[in-house]
Coordinates of C-alpha atoms and ligand atoms in Angstrom, one line a residue:
M25 CA -19.6 11.1 -51.5
S26 CA -19.7 7.5 -50.2
S27 CA -20.5 6.7 -46.6
I28 CA -17.6 5.6 -44.4
I29 CA -19.1 4.7 -41.1
Q30 CA -19.3 1.0 -40.2
L31 CA -20.4 -1.0 -37.2
L32 CA -17.5 -2.6 -35.4
P33 CA -17.5 -6.4 -35.4
D34 CA -18.4 -7.8 -31.9
H35 CA -15.0 -9.1 -31.1
V36 CA -13.4 -5.7 -31.7
A37 CA -16.1 -3.9 -29.7
N38 CA -15.5 -6.4 -26.9
Q39 CA -11.8 -5.8 -26.9
I40 CA -12.4 -2.1 -26.6
A41 CA -14.9 -2.5 -23.8
A42 CA -12.4 -4.8 -22.1
G43 CA -10.1 -1.9 -21.8
E44 CA -12.6 -0.3 -19.4
V45 CA -13.5 -3.3 -17.4
V46 CA -10.2 -5.3 -17.3
Q47 CA -7.2 -3.3 -16.4
R48 CA -5.2 -6.0 -14.6
P49 CA -5.6 -9.5 -13.2
A50 CA -7.3 -8.0 -10.1
S51 CA -10.1 -6.8 -12.3
V52 CA -10.8 -10.3 -13.4
V53 CA -10.8 -11.5 -9.8
K54 CA -13.3 -8.8 -8.9
E55 CA -15.7 -9.6 -11.7
L56 CA -15.6 -13.4 -11.2
L57 CA -16.0 -13.2 -7.4
E58 CA -18.9 -10.8 -7.8
N59 CA -20.6 -13.1 -10.3
A60 CA -20.2 -16.0 -7.8
V61 CA -21.8 -13.9 -5.1
D62 CA -24.6 -13.0 -7.4
A63 CA -25.1 -16.7 -8.2
K64 CA -25.9 -17.2 -4.4
A65 CA -22.8 -19.3 -3.7
T66 CA -22.1 -20.1 -0.1
D67 CA -18.6 -21.3 -0.8
I68 CA -16.2 -19.5 -3.2
K69 CA -12.6 -20.5 -4.0
L70 CA -10.1 -18.2 -5.6
I71 CA -7.0 -19.8 -7.2
I72 CA -4.3 -17.7 -8.8
K73 CA -0.9 -18.4 -10.4
D74 CA 1.9 -15.9 -10.9
A75 CA -0.1 -13.0 -9.4
G76 CA -3.0 -13.8 -11.8
K77 CA -0.8 -13.3 -14.9
S78 CA -1.1 -17.0 -15.9
L79 CA -4.2 -18.1 -14.1
V80 CA -7.2 -16.6 -12.3
Q81 CA -9.8 -19.2 -11.3
V82 CA -13.0 -18.8 -9.3
I83 CA -15.0 -21.9 -8.3
D84 CA -18.4 -21.4 -6.7
N85 CA -21.3 -23.7 -5.6
G86 CA -23.9 -21.3 -6.8
V87 CA -26.9 -21.8 -9.1
G88 CA -25.0 -22.6 -12.3
M89 CA -26.2 -22.0 -15.8
S90 CA -28.4 -23.7 -18.3
V91 CA -26.9 -24.7 -21.7
T92 CA -28.3 -21.5 -23.4
D93 CA -27.1 -19.2 -20.6
A94 CA -23.7 -20.8 -20.7
R95 CA -23.3 -19.7 -24.3
L96 CA -25.1 -16.4 -23.9
C97 CA -23.2 -15.2 -20.9
F98 CA -20.2 -14.3 -23.1
E99 CA -22.2 -11.9 -25.2
R100 CA -22.0 -8.3 -24.6
H101 CA -24.9 -6.7 -22.6
A102 CA -26.0 -10.2 -21.7
T103 CA -27.3 -10.2 -18.2
S104 CA -29.8 -12.0 -16.1
K105 CA -29.8 -9.2 -13.5
I106 CA -31.8 -6.4 -14.9
R107 CA -34.5 -6.2 -17.6
Q108 CA -35.3 -2.6 -17.9
A109 CA -33.8 0.8 -17.1
E110 CA -35.8 1.2 -13.9
D111 CA -34.2 -1.9 -12.5
L112 CA -31.0 0.1 -12.2
F113 CA -32.5 1.9 -9.3
S114 CA -33.5 -1.1 -7.3
L115 CA -30.3 -3.2 -7.7
H116 CA -29.7 -6.1 -5.3
T117 CA -26.9 -7.7 -7.3
K118 CA -23.2 -6.8 -7.9
G119 CA -23.4 -7.1 -11.6
F120 CA -25.9 -5.6 -14.0
R121 CA -24.0 -4.3 -17.0
G122 CA -23.5 -7.7 -18.7
E123 CA -20.1 -6.9 -20.0
A124 CA -17.6 -8.5 -17.7
L125 CA -17.5 -12.0 -19.2
A126 CA -17.6 -10.7 -22.8
S127 CA -14.7 -8.4 -22.0
I128 CA -12.7 -11.1 -20.2
A129 CA -13.3 -13.6 -23.0
A130 CA -12.1 -11.1 -25.6
I131 CA -8.6 -10.8 -24.1
A132 CA -7.9 -14.2 -22.5
H133 CA -8.3 -18.0 -22.7
V134 CA -11.4 -18.9 -20.7
E135 CA -12.5 -22.3 -19.6
M136 CA -15.9 -22.5 -18.0
K137 CA -17.6 -25.4 -16.3
T138 CA -21.1 -25.0 -15.0
K139 CA -24.0 -27.2 -13.7
Q140 CA -27.4 -26.4 -12.3
D141 CA -28.5 -28.3 -9.3
Q142 CA -31.4 -30.1 -11.0
E143 CA -29.5 -31.1 -14.1
E144 CA -27.7 -34.5 -14.5
L145 CA -24.8 -33.1 -16.6
G146 CA -23.1 -29.8 -16.8
H147 CA -21.4 -27.9 -19.6
H148 CA -17.7 -27.4 -20.3
I149 CA -16.9 -24.5 -22.7
I150 CA -13.6 -23.2 -23.9
I151 CA -13.4 -19.7 -25.5
E152 CA -10.3 -17.8 -26.6
G153 CA -10.2 -14.2 -27.7
S154 CA -14.0 -14.2 -28.2
K155 CA -13.9 -17.4 -30.3
F156 CA -15.7 -20.5 -29.1
V157 CA -13.2 -23.4 -29.3
S158 CA -15.3 -26.2 -27.8
Q159 CA -18.5 -27.0 -25.9
E160 CA -19.1 -30.4 -24.3
L161 CA -21.3 -32.1 -21.8
A162 CA -19.5 -33.1 -18.6
V163 CA -20.0 -34.6 -15.2
L164 CA -19.6 -31.7 -12.8
P165 CA -20.5 -30.6 -9.3
K166 CA -23.2 -28.0 -8.8
G167 CA -22.0 -24.5 -9.5
T168 CA -19.6 -22.7 -11.8
S169 CA -15.9 -22.6 -12.3
F170 CA -14.2 -19.9 -14.5
A171 CA -10.5 -20.4 -15.3
V172 CA -9.0 -17.3 -17.0
K173 CA -5.6 -18.0 -18.5
N174 CA -3.0 -15.9 -20.3
L175 CA -4.6 -12.6 -19.7
F176 CA -3.9 -10.0 -22.5
F177 CA -2.5 -12.8 -24.7
N178 CA -3.7 -10.9 -27.8
I179 CA -2.8 -7.4 -26.5
P180 CA 1.0 -7.5 -25.8
A181 CA 1.1 -3.8 -25.0
R182 CA -1.3 -4.3 -22.1
R183 CA 0.5 -7.3 -20.9
N184 CA 3.8 -5.5 -20.8
F185 CA 2.1 -2.7 -18.9
L186 CA 1.4 -5.0 -15.9
K187 CA 3.4 -4.3 -12.8
S188 CA 5.7 -6.6 -10.9
D189 CA 4.1 -9.7 -9.3
V190 CA 4.2 -8.1 -5.9
V191 CA 2.2 -5.2 -7.0
E192 CA -0.3 -7.2 -9.1
H193 CA -0.7 -9.6 -6.2
R194 CA -1.4 -6.8 -3.9
H195 CA -4.2 -5.6 -6.1
I196 CA -5.7 -9.1 -6.2
V197 CA -5.6 -9.3 -2.4
D198 CA -7.3 -5.9 -2.2
E199 CA -10.2 -7.1 -4.4
F200 CA -10.5 -10.4 -2.6
Q201 CA -10.6 -8.7 0.8
R202 CA -13.2 -6.2 -0.4
V203 CA -15.6 -9.0 -1.5
A204 CA -14.8 -11.2 1.5
L205 CA -15.5 -8.3 3.9
A206 CA -18.7 -7.4 2.2
H207 CA -20.0 -11.0 2.5
P208 CA -18.8 -12.5 5.8
N209 CA -21.6 -15.2 5.6
I210 CA -19.9 -16.8 2.6
Y211 CA -17.0 -19.2 2.9
F212 CA -14.0 -17.9 1.0
T213 CA -10.6 -19.5 0.3
F214 CA -7.7 -18.1 -1.6
Y215 CA -4.7 -20.0 -3.0
H216 CA -1.7 -18.4 -4.6
N217 CA 0.8 -20.7 -6.5
G218 CA -0.5 -23.7 -4.6
S219 CA -0.4 -22.3 -1.1
E220 CA -3.4 -21.2 1.0
L221 CA -3.3 -17.5 1.7
F222 CA -6.8 -17.1 3.2
N223 CA -9.3 -19.5 4.7
L224 CA -12.4 -17.6 5.8
P225 CA -15.2 -19.6 7.2
P226 CA -18.6 -18.0 7.4
S227 CA -18.8 -15.6 10.4
N228 CA -20.0 -12.3 11.6
S229 CA -18.3 -9.2 10.2
R230 CA -16.0 -8.5 13.2
Q231 CA -14.7 -12.1 13.1
R232 CA -14.2 -11.8 9.3
I233 CA -12.1 -8.7 9.8
V234 CA -10.0 -10.4 12.4
N235 CA -9.6 -13.5 10.2
I236 CA -8.4 -11.3 7.3
F237 CA -6.2 -8.9 9.2
S238 CA -4.8 -11.0 12.1
G239 CA -5.8 -11.5 15.7
K240 CA -4.3 -8.3 16.9
T241 CA -6.9 -6.3 14.9
N242 CA -9.7 -7.2 17.4
E243 CA -8.5 -5.0 20.2
K244 CA -8.0 -2.1 17.8
L245 CA -11.6 -1.8 16.8
V246 CA -14.4 0.3 18.1
P247 CA -18.0 -0.5 17.0
V248 CA -20.0 2.1 15.1
Q249 CA -23.8 1.9 14.9
E250 CA -26.4 4.4 13.7
M251 CA -29.9 4.1 12.3
T252 CA -31.6 6.9 10.5
E253 CA -34.2 7.2 7.8
I254 CA -31.7 7.8 5.0
V255 CA -29.0 5.5 6.1
S256 CA -28.1 2.8 8.6
I257 CA -24.5 2.5 9.5
Q258 CA -22.7 -0.3 11.1
G259 CA -19.1 -1.4 11.4
F260 CA -15.9 -0.6 13.1
V261 CA -13.2 2.1 13.2
S262 CA -9.8 1.8 14.8
K263 CA -8.8 3.5 18.0
P264 CA -6.7 6.6 17.3
E265 CA -3.6 5.1 18.9
F266 CA -3.5 2.4 16.3
A267 CA -3.5 4.7 13.4
K268 CA -0.9 3.9 10.8
K269 CA 1.3 5.8 8.5
S270 CA -0.1 4.0 5.5
R271 CA -3.7 4.0 4.3
G272 CA -4.1 0.3 4.3
E273 CA -7.3 -0.8 5.9
Q274 CA -10.0 1.6 4.9
F275 CA -13.3 0.1 3.6
F276 CA -16.7 1.5 2.8
F277 CA -19.5 -0.8 1.7
V278 CA -22.7 0.6 0.5
N279 CA -25.5 -2.0 0.2
N280 CA -22.7 -4.7 0.4
R281 CA -20.7 -3.2 -2.4
Y282 CA -17.2 -1.9 -1.8
I283 CA -17.0 1.7 -2.9
K284 CA -14.5 4.5 -2.9
S285 CA -15.5 7.9 -1.8
G286 CA -13.1 10.7 -1.0
Y287 CA -16.0 12.7 0.4
L288 CA -17.0 10.1 2.9
H289 CA -13.4 9.5 3.8
H290 CA -13.2 13.1 4.6
A291 CA -16.1 12.8 7.0
I292 CA -14.3 10.1 8.8
M293 CA -11.1 12.1 9.0
A294 CA -13.1 15.0 10.4
A295 CA -14.4 12.7 13.1
Y296 CA -10.9 11.9 14.2
E297 CA -9.9 15.6 14.2
G298 CA -7.2 16.3 16.8
L299 CA -6.8 12.6 17.6
L300 CA -4.3 11.4 15.1
K301 CA -0.6 11.9 15.0
D302 CA 0.8 13.7 12.0
G303 CA 0.2 11.9 8.7
C304 CA -1.4 8.9 10.4
Q305 CA -4.5 7.2 9.1
P306 CA -7.2 5.3 10.9
S307 CA -8.5 1.9 9.8
Y308 CA -12.2 1.6 9.1
F309 CA -14.7 -1.0 8.0
L310 CA -18.0 0.7 7.5
Y311 CA -21.2 -0.9 6.1
L312 CA -23.8 1.6 5.0
D313 CA -27.3 0.6 3.9
V314 CA -29.3 3.1 1.9
P315 CA -32.5 2.6 -0.1
P316 CA -31.4 1.5 -3.5
H317 CA -33.3 4.3 -5.3
T318 CA -31.2 6.9 -3.5
I319 CA -28.0 5.9 -5.2
D320 CA -26.7 5.6 -8.7
I321 CA -24.1 2.9 -9.2
N322 CA -23.9 3.2 -12.9
I323 CA -21.5 6.1 -13.1
H324 CA -18.3 4.2 -13.4
P325 CA -17.5 1.0 -15.4
T326 CA -15.9 -0.8 -12.4
K327 CA -18.9 0.2 -10.2
T328 CA -16.6 1.4 -7.4
E329 CA -17.9 4.9 -7.4
I330 CA -21.5 5.8 -6.7
K331 CA -23.6 8.9 -6.5
F332 CA -25.7 9.5 -3.4
D333 CA -28.9 11.6 -3.5
D334 CA -28.1 13.4 -0.3
E335 CA -24.4 13.3 0.2
H336 CA -24.3 16.2 2.7
A337 CA -26.6 14.5 5.1
L338 CA -24.7 11.3 4.8
Y339 CA -21.5 13.2 5.6
A340 CA -22.9 14.7 8.7
I341 CA -24.4 11.5 10.0
L342 CA -21.2 9.5 9.4
R343 CA -19.0 12.0 11.1
S344 CA -21.2 12.4 14.2
S345 CA -21.7 8.6 14.6
I346 CA -18.0 8.0 14.5
K347 CA -17.2 10.8 16.8
H348 CA -19.8 9.4 19.2
S349 CA -18.2 5.9 19.1
L350 CA -14.7 7.3 19.6
G351 CA -15.9 9.3 22.5
Q352 CA -17.8 6.4 24.1
F353 CA -15.1 3.8 23.7
N354 CA -11.9 5.5 23.5
V355 CA -11.5 8.5 25.7
A356 CA -8.5 7.2 27.6
P357 CA -5.4 5.8 26.0
V358 CA -5.0 2.1 26.4
L359 CA -2.4 0.9 28.8
D360 CA -0.5 -1.6 26.8
F361 CA 2.8 -2.8 28.0
D362 CA 3.7 -4.2 24.6
R363 CA 3.7 -0.8 23.1
D364 CA 6.6 1.6 23.3
A365 CA 5.5 4.5 25.3
N366 CA 7.8 6.7 23.3
L367 CA 5.4 6.5 20.4
D368 CA 2.7 8.2 22.5
T369 CA 4.6 10.8 24.3
P370 CA 3.6 13.9 22.3
Y371 CA 0.0 13.0 22.7
H372 CA -2.4 12.8 25.6
Y373 CA -6.0 13.3 26.0
K374 CA -7.2 16.1 28.3
D375 CA -10.8 15.2 28.6
L376 CA -11.8 12.0 30.2
D377 CA -15.5 12.3 29.7
A378 CA -17.3 11.6 26.5
S379 CA -17.0 15.0 25.0
V380 CA -14.9 15.5 21.9
P381 CA -11.3 14.5 22.9
T382 CA -8.6 17.1 22.5
I383 CA -4.9 16.7 22.3
Q384 CA -1.8 18.5 23.3
V385 CA 1.1 18.3 20.9
D386 CA 4.6 18.8 22.3
G387 CA 6.0 21.3 19.8
N388 CA 9.5 20.8 21.1
Y389 CA 9.4 17.1 20.6
N390 CA 12.7 16.3 18.8
P391 CA 13.7 12.8 17.8
F392 CA 17.3 13.9 18.0
S393 CA 17.2 15.0 21.7
Q394 CA 19.0 13.0 24.3
E395 CA 15.8 11.4 25.6
K396 CA 15.8 9.2 22.6
P397 CA 15.5 5.6 23.8
V398 CA 18.3 4.1 21.8
K399 CA 20.9 6.8 22.1
Q400 CA 23.9 4.9 20.9
S401 CA 22.7 4.6 17.4
Y402 CA 21.1 7.7 16.1
P403 CA 21.8 10.0 14.5
A404 CA 25.2 11.4 15.2
D405 CA 27.0 8.1 15.1
N406 CA 25.6 7.4 11.7
F407 CA 26.6 10.5 10.0
R408 CA 30.1 10.4 8.9
T409 CA 31.9 12.7 11.3
K410 CA 35.3 13.1 9.8
R411 CA 36.6 13.3 6.3
S412 CA 39.1 10.6 7.2
E413 CA 36.3 8.1 7.4
T414 CA 35.5 8.7 3.8
A415 CA 38.5 6.8 2.7
S416 CA 37.4 3.6 4.3
W417 CA 33.8 4.2 3.2
E418 CA 34.9 4.5 -0.4
S419 CA 37.0 1.4 0.0
L420 CA 33.8 -0.5 0.6
Y421 CA 32.7 0.3 -2.9
I422 CA 36.2 -0.4 -4.3
G423 CA 36.3 -3.7 -2.6
L424 CA 32.9 -4.5 -3.9
K425 CA 33.9 -3.8 -7.4
N426 CA 37.0 -6.0 -7.3
D427 CA 35.8 -8.9 -5.2
T428 CA 32.1 -9.3 -5.9
E429 CA 31.6 -8.4 -9.5
T430 CA 29.0 -11.1 -9.9
L431 CA 27.1 -10.0 -6.9
V432 CA 26.9 -6.5 -8.2
E433 CA 25.7 -7.8 -11.5
N434 CA 23.0 -9.9 -9.9
T435 CA 21.6 -7.1 -7.9
E436 CA 21.8 -4.8 -10.8
I437 CA 23.5 -2.1 -8.7
H438 CA 25.9 -0.1 -10.6
F439 CA 28.5 1.9 -8.8
E440 CA 30.5 4.5 -10.7
S441 CA 34.2 4.7 -10.1
E442 CA 34.8 8.5 -10.0
E443 CA 36.0 10.3 -6.9
V444 CA 33.2 10.8 -4.5
T445 CA 33.4 14.5 -4.0
A446 CA 35.6 15.5 -6.9
S447 CA 32.9 17.3 -8.7
L448 CA 31.8 19.4 -5.7
F449 CA 34.7 21.0 -3.9
D450 CA 38.4 20.9 -4.1
D451 CA 40.1 19.5 -1.0
S452 CA 40.8 22.9 0.6
E453 CA 37.1 23.8 0.4
V454 CA 36.0 20.5 1.8
E455 CA 38.1 21.2 4.9
K456 CA 36.0 24.3 5.4
V457 CA 32.7 22.5 5.2
V458 CA 32.8 21.7 8.8
N459 CA 33.6 25.2 9.9
K460 CA 30.3 26.7 10.7
T461 CA 26.7 25.7 9.8
Y462 CA 23.4 27.5 10.3
Q463 CA 20.0 25.9 10.3
I464 CA 17.3 28.0 8.8
H465 CA 13.5 27.4 9.0
K466 CA 14.2 24.0 10.5
K467 CA 14.6 22.9 6.9
Y468 CA 17.9 24.1 5.3
I469 CA 21.5 24.0 6.5
V470 CA 23.6 26.9 5.3
N471 CA 27.3 26.3 5.1
P472 CA 29.9 28.9 4.0
I473 CA 32.6 27.5 1.7
K474 CA 35.6 29.2 0.0
S475 CA 33.7 30.1 -3.1
G476 CA 30.4 31.1 -1.5
M477 CA 28.0 28.9 0.3
V478 CA 26.0 25.7 0.0
I479 CA 22.4 25.4 1.2
V480 CA 21.5 21.8 2.0
D481 CA 17.9 20.5 2.3
Q482 CA 18.2 18.5 5.5
Q483 CA 15.5 15.9 4.8
R484 CA 16.7 15.0 1.3
A485 CA 20.3 15.0 2.4
H486 CA 19.6 12.6 5.2
Q487 CA 17.6 10.4 2.8
R488 CA 20.7 10.2 0.6
V489 CA 23.0 9.4 3.5
L490 CA 20.7 6.6 4.8
Y491 CA 20.0 5.3 1.4
E492 CA 23.6 4.7 0.6
Q493 CA 24.3 3.2 4.0
F494 CA 21.4 0.7 3.6
L495 CA 22.4 -0.1 0.0
T496 CA 26.0 -0.7 1.0
N497 CA 25.0 -2.9 4.0
M498 CA 22.7 -4.9 1.8
T499 CA 25.2 -5.4 -0.9
I500 CA 28.2 -6.4 1.2
H501 CA 26.1 -8.4 3.7
Q502 CA 27.8 -6.8 6.7
A503 CA 25.1 -4.7 8.3
A504 CA 25.7 -3.8 11.9
S505 CA 22.8 -4.7 14.1
Q506 CA 21.8 -3.7 17.6
Q507 CA 20.6 -6.4 19.9
L508 CA 17.3 -5.8 21.6
L509 CA 17.1 -6.4 25.3
F510 CA 13.6 -7.8 24.8
P511 CA 12.7 -9.2 21.5
L512 CA 9.8 -7.4 19.7
N513 CA 6.6 -9.2 18.7
L514 CA 5.2 -7.6 15.6
F515 CA 1.8 -8.6 14.2
F516 CA 1.1 -8.8 10.5
S517 CA -1.6 -10.2 8.2
K518 CA -0.8 -13.4 6.5
N519 CA -0.3 -11.6 3.2
E520 CA 2.2 -9.2 4.8
L521 CA 4.0 -12.1 6.5
E522 CA 4.4 -13.8 3.1
L523 CA 6.0 -10.6 1.7
I524 CA 8.3 -10.4 4.8
S525 CA 9.5 -13.9 4.2
E526 CA 10.2 -13.0 0.6
L527 CA 12.2 -10.0 1.8
K528 CA 13.9 -11.8 4.7
I529 CA 17.4 -12.0 3.2
A530 CA 17.4 -8.3 2.2
L531 CA 16.1 -7.3 5.6
V532 CA 18.7 -9.3 7.4
N533 CA 21.2 -7.6 5.3
T534 CA 20.0 -4.2 6.6
G535 CA 20.6 -5.3 10.2
F536 CA 17.3 -7.0 11.2
V537 CA 17.6 -10.2 13.2
F538 CA 14.6 -12.5 13.0
E539 CA 14.2 -14.8 15.9
A540 CA 11.1 -16.6 14.8
T541 CA 8.2 -16.4 12.4
A542 CA 4.8 -17.5 13.7
E543 CA 1.4 -17.7 12.0
D544 CA 0.4 -14.1 12.7
H545 CA 3.6 -12.4 14.0
I546 CA 7.3 -12.2 13.8
V547 CA 9.8 -12.0 16.6
I548 CA 12.7 -9.5 16.0
S549 CA 15.7 -9.6 18.3
G550 CA 18.0 -7.3 16.4
I551 CA 17.4 -4.1 14.4
P552 CA 19.6 -2.0 12.1
V553 CA 21.8 0.5 14.0
N554 CA 20.1 3.5 12.4
V555 CA 16.6 2.5 13.5
T556 CA 15.2 2.9 17.0
E557 CA 13.0 0.4 18.7
S558 CA 10.0 2.6 18.5
E559 CA 10.4 3.1 14.8
V560 CA 10.7 -0.5 13.8
S561 CA 7.0 -1.3 13.3
L562 CA 6.3 1.9 11.4
V563 CA 9.3 1.4 9.2
L564 CA 8.3 -2.2 8.3
E565 CA 4.7 -1.2 7.8
Q566 CA 5.7 1.6 5.5
L567 CA 8.1 -0.7 3.6
L568 CA 5.5 -3.4 3.0
S569 CA 3.0 -0.8 1.8
D570 CA 5.5 0.9 -0.4
L571 CA 6.5 -2.3 -2.1
Q572 CA 2.9 -3.4 -2.6
E573 CA 1.9 -0.1 -4.0
G574 CA 4.8 -0.2 -6.4
I575 CA 6.4 2.8 -4.9
P576 CA 9.2 3.9 -5.0
E577 CA 8.8 3.9 -8.8
N578 CA 11.8 3.2 -11.0
S579 CA 13.6 1.1 -8.6
F580 CA 15.9 -1.3 -10.3
S581 CA 16.0 -4.0 -7.7
Q582 CA 14.4 -5.1 -4.5
N583 CA 17.4 -4.0 -2.4
D584 CA 17.0 -0.6 -4.0
S585 CA 13.3 -0.4 -3.2
I586 CA 14.0 -1.4 0.4
A587 CA 16.8 1.1 0.8
K588 CA 14.6 3.9 -0.6
S589 CA 11.6 3.2 1.5
M590 CA 13.7 2.9 4.7
A591 CA 15.6 6.0 3.9
K592 CA 12.3 7.9 3.4
S593 CA 10.8 6.6 6.7
L594 CA 13.9 7.3 8.8
A595 CA 15.3 10.5 7.4
V596 CA 15.0 13.5 9.7
K597 CA 12.0 15.6 8.5
T598 CA 11.7 19.2 7.6
G599 CA 10.7 21.0 10.8
T600 CA 13.2 19.2 13.0
Y601 CA 15.6 21.3 14.9
L602 CA 19.2 20.1 14.5
T603 CA 22.1 20.9 16.8
E604 CA 25.2 22.4 15.3
K605 CA 27.0 19.1 15.6
E606 CA 24.1 17.3 13.9
Q607 CA 24.1 19.8 11.1
E608 CA 27.8 19.3 10.6
N609 CA 27.5 15.5 10.6
L610 CA 24.7 15.7 8.1
V611 CA 26.6 17.9 5.7
N612 CA 29.7 15.8 6.0
G613 CA 27.7 12.7 5.6
L614 CA 26.1 14.0 2.5
F615 CA 29.3 15.0 0.8
A616 CA 30.9 11.7 1.7
C617 CA 28.1 10.1 -0.4
K618 CA 28.7 8.5 -3.7
D619 CA 26.0 10.7 -5.3
P620 CA 25.5 13.6 -3.0
N621 CA 23.7 15.8 -5.6
V622 CA 20.3 14.2 -5.5
S623 CA 18.1 12.4 -3.0
P624 CA 17.3 8.8 -3.7
F625 CA 14.1 10.1 -5.4
Q626 CA 16.2 12.3 -7.7
K627 CA 15.4 15.6 -6.0
P628 CA 18.3 18.1 -5.5
T629 CA 19.8 17.8 -2.1
F630 CA 21.7 21.1 -2.1
I631 CA 22.4 24.3 -4.1
T632 CA 25.5 26.4 -4.2
M633 CA 25.7 30.1 -4.3
R634 CA 29.0 31.7 -5.4
V635 CA 30.2 35.0 -3.9
E636 CA 29.8 36.4 -7.4
D637 CA 26.1 35.5 -7.4
L638 CA 25.7 37.4 -4.2
D639 CA 27.8 40.3 -5.5
K640 CA 25.5 40.5 -8.5
K641 CA 22.4 40.7 -6.4
F642 CA 23.9 43.6 -4.5
S643 CA 25.2 45.5 -7.5
I644 CA 21.8 46.8 -8.6
Ligands
ADP717 P1 -23.4 -9.2 -15.1 O1 -22.8 -9.8 -13.9 O2 -23.3 -7.7 -15.2 O3 -24.8 -9.7 -15.4 P2 -21.4 -10.8 -16.5 O4 -20.8 -10.6 -17.8 O5 -20.5 -10.7 -15.3 O6 -22.5 -9.7 -16.4 O7 -22.2 -12.1 -16.5 C1 -23.2 -12.4 -17.4 C2 -24.3 -13.3 -16.9 O8 -23.7 -14.6 -16.8 C3 -24.8 -13.0 -15.5 O9 -25.8 -12.1 -15.6 C4 -25.2 -14.4 -15.0 O10 -26.5 -14.7 -15.4 C5 -24.3 -15.3 -15.7 N1 -23.2 -15.7 -14.8 C6 -21.9 -15.2 -14.7 N2 -21.2 -15.8 -13.8 C7 -22.0 -16.7 -13.2 C8 -21.8 -17.7 -12.1 N3 -20.6 -17.8 -11.5 N4 -22.8 -18.5 -11.8 C9 -24.0 -18.4 -12.5 N5 -24.2 -17.5 -13.5 C10 -23.2 -16.7 -13.8
MG718 MG1 -20.8 -9.7 -13.5

């Protein structure tokens, strides 16, 4: 039989390898920035267009390349950083696999300019899909510039797989921040579509963190420092009262390389035990230094996961040093008049000395109770109390269909025209929905109806009610807004502020009133009626993080994403006690919805049980 195995041609092998190294524009950003750092640059510029889909460019003032190296760097396994296997265990560079440039060149149009300090002239090389197009001598400044255009031009499937610009941009910002945080002594600038997003002069690591994440960050941080034989730890963690709902700012660096580690993350969470509100996450920026031979970085193609020799010891040291810092710097809650005290009420620290702080949780804390600061708006007023209101509610949609056909088309929102509750109950049954409701397990609301009973999931039902309210408000541009007595100053990073300005119209349509936008904060003087003052910052934070992470999935417009995210944040949660009136309002609100059967995330909101079903169960 004839032999059938063949060696793949290089350009095919490179394309396959590219699949591992280059998943999205952010991967190119990471590799190019790391190469610039390895080239000992002190000034690195990142320039992107269209969230990196049309251009990723990195310009450095590093050592540059000779003519031979300028050609060789695009070969697979071509690296100047290691020579033999043993070098893998004494790494001082970011790169070592020699495959990034070969991979990138295989799937994009690359233009490289490079000049070494001692040379008169530099080299200008163009390479497309692994093919050299041109190579010329050129007058250039010292250093290297890589421009990567039309990523995945020859792999349309991969190109189509890319997410929205907001999501891809978020990934790029993440990579940029990781490298910039790992190297505070290097000057970094970052431009997106011609506007400067970050300008980070050389500084110490605390200043670098503040420059990236806005001035407000400074007061949130507690320093961590620990020196042992197997690891030295330095960095900062956030005070527990500044913990966020989203996982945003969590960074581990090992020997100046950003890494992900669920295990070490767990060590940190263990240090915060008892200090965080439910579901909240601390920020951390931790720099670990370990002897290079005690780690293996070569276990993952993107080099973001590593293996430690003695993980258990590391875990224990990390946890205790953070506990120590929290105890030392953060035993008493900060008196901060800008903060809404309501956010802190269920929590207070018992111990005022440096022992492990404990908390008391008010189990009866109920966001529905009368003590709620903005009583007039939430929640009873927002649930539809009477059936008679349904008629006017529906007419909103009807008016919408007749009057603003184009608007509906533009926002891709499709409203069906069938009767709102027709499929559920006939009229006589609907009348009875309000008769008597029972809440069970602080989770379900049981409601007898003529034919049996409905069991409503309170959290999902409320999500549905809020979702439709937000969507309606945004579509008809008529949201009710509650004026704040004192405008709120909310601080965000530059990147978040950019996203807020993109979303501004949609947010105004939900009821937000923006008084001013400054360099690092916004001033809000009005908020949607179904949001309380103390919820505003969490809702916006969650919204920004949802949109940037690309969740909720399957949203068909920006309005839809916003409505989903806000409904999710604001809906009453499982575990909340509801009064009978609130239960009724919720059930009525749900069945006044356009699509009461499912939550905005397509989960069932209620089930029905007919009397016959019950009879059957008893007939055994
Ligand atoms: P690795 O970084 O793993 O060595 P790369 O494919 O990223 O592999 O780069 C290949 C080689 O090209 C590097 O080892 C380095 O010698 C050279 N190189 C890449 N980028 C630069 C740069 N910005 N400045 C100078 N040399 C560079
Ligand atoms: Mg590299």
